[in-house]
Amino acid sequence: MILAFAQWCEASGVGTAIRESTWAFAVLESIHLISLASMGGTVLFIDMRLLGLGLRQHPVAALAADVWRWQTIALSALLMSGLGMYCSEAVKCYYSTSFWVKMCALAVVILFTFTIRRSVVFAPEGRHTRVTQRLVAILSLALWFIVSASGRWIGFSG
Amino acid sequence: MECMTLLPFVEWLASTRGSIALHESLYMYPLIESLHVLTLMLFAGTTALLDFRLLGLGLRKVPLSDITAKLLPWMFTGFAIMVTSGALLFYAIPVRSYQNVFFRAKVILLLLAGLNAWLFHAGIYRSVERWNHDEVLPRRARMAGLLSLVLWALIITSGRMIAYNWFDCDVTTKPTILWLAGCTERNSHP
């Protein structure tokens, strides 16, 4: 069923247009990388603060309130440019282990970010222990690392 | 003119053992490239946050010097990793990189980004005490933030484009590109 979806994606107008254009894939990749840098920066900023590294005189929630939006914007840009690239080579992705590692980790980290991580980040000062905050930060960093590293590897394999 | 080019140097570089080993390795090159790309988050990501603060797009309640104090160590660490891994990537493919228009554009853009950062630190930032807590920063600080964002986005884009061979000496026939890339008769398209 997933394979059928991948084949349909590749045959679709969007998939064909991106695959046959000289520049489209490269431009999508560049957008993907710029968004990766922006989102990675905000994730690091929040998670480093959760780990207690720097800016301790400012509450986590106050700092995160400002940058959470950028994280969401950059993530949306990542998802959209990623979807475009996927459509142009969906069948190759279907057979790529790196792709599936990335997708699983991505699903987990998005769910984690907008449920547990969000509630811990925006909780009133003192609600959660240091240990909880650090655990959330480490999990978030580790998951994003898996997503980005396996993402890069899709291009090398196959 | 010929004697002014670095072509003999990069050709020599390509003939060294380390360069050949990196070029032919199955895993080292992709690993270094992955490191280079992932460090974007550390370096360009934290730079973008500082630029957002300079532009007043967020973190306006946080004094600028608090942000630089927190972010600069990460930016320097990220930059050191970017430069080291980038140099190794160049070392693996010296001649093609040297004659790649996107690589050349990237080097110029990097110099401009460095100039922008230097002008900011040596200029308006010296009086940071006076406007550290302002929510809207002086014009020159905002300009530096905007320029930095634009330059780094262009650097990332040109860096990504190096991988494509559209304008390689042995592919393109456009005279302007051949000239910009410094192609010689030896390695141009027949």
JSON list of C-alpha atoms in Angstrom, two decimals, chain A residues 21-27, chain B residues 96 100-102 161-169 171-174 177:
[
{"chain": "A", "resi": 21, "resn": "SER", "atom": "CA", "xyz": [13.50, 20.24, -13.71]},
{"chain": "A", "resi": 22, "resn": "THR", "atom": "CA", "xyz": [17.22, 20.97, -13.44]},
{"chain": "A", "resi": 23, "resn": "TRP", "atom": "CA", "xyz": [16.95, 23.40, -10.56]},
{"chain": "A", "resi": 24, "resn": "ALA", "atom": "CA", "xyz": [13.87, 22.42, -8.56]},
{"chain": "A", "resi": 25, "resn": "PHE", "atom": "CA", "xyz": [15.43, 19.63, -6.49]},
{"chain": "A", "resi": 26, "resn": "ALA", "atom": "CA", "xyz": [18.56, 21.69, -5.73]},
{"chain": "A", "resi": 27, "resn": "VAL", "atom": "CA", "xyz": [16.47, 24.70, -4.69]},
{"chain": "B", "resi": 96, "resn": "ARG", "atom": "CA", "xyz": [37.02, 20.41, -9.16]},
{"chain": "B", "resi": 100, "resn": "ASN", "atom": "CA", "xyz": [33.50, 25.41, -9.39]},
{"chain": "B", "resi": 101, "resn": "VAL", "atom": "CA", "xyz": [31.59, 28.70, -9.73]},
{"chain": "B", "resi": 102, "resn": "PHE", "atom": "CA", "xyz": [29.47, 27.97, -6.66]},
{"chain": "B", "resi": 161, "resn": "MET", "atom": "CA", "xyz": [25.02, 23.76, -5.21]},
{"chain": "B", "resi": 162, "resn": "ILE", "atom": "CA", "xyz": [28.73, 22.84, -5.31]},
{"chain": "B", "resi": 163, "resn": "ALA", "atom": "CA", "xyz": [27.59, 19.22, -5.52]},
{"chain": "B", "resi": 164, "resn": "TYR", "atom": "CA", "xyz": [25.93, 19.79, -8.91]},
{"chain": "B", "resi": 165, "resn": "ASN", "atom": "CA", "xyz": [28.02, 19.60, -12.06]},
{"chain": "B", "resi": 166, "resn": "TRP", "atom": "CA", "xyz": [25.95, 21.89, -14.34]},
{"chain": "B", "resi": 167, "resn": "PHE", "atom": "CA", "xyz": [28.82, 24.36, -14.60]},
{"chain": "B", "resi": 168, "resn": "ASP", "atom": "CA", "xyz": [31.81, 22.04, -14.36]},
{"chain": "B", "resi": 169, "resn": "CYS", "atom": "CA", "xyz": [34.65, 22.75, -16.80]},
{"chain": "B", "resi": 171, "resn": "VAL", "atom": "CA", "xyz": [30.29, 20.03, -18.91]},
{"chain": "B", "resi": 172, "resn": "THR", "atom": "CA", "xyz": [29.50, 23.65, -19.67]},
{"chain": "B", "resi": 173, "resn": "THR", "atom": "CA", "xyz": [30.42, 25.45, -22.88]},
{"chain": "B", "resi": 174, "resn": "LYS", "atom": "CA", "xyz": [29.32, 28.93, -21.82]},
{"chain": "B", "resi": 177, "resn": "ILE", "atom": "CA", "xyz": [31.13, 30.37, -16.88]}
]
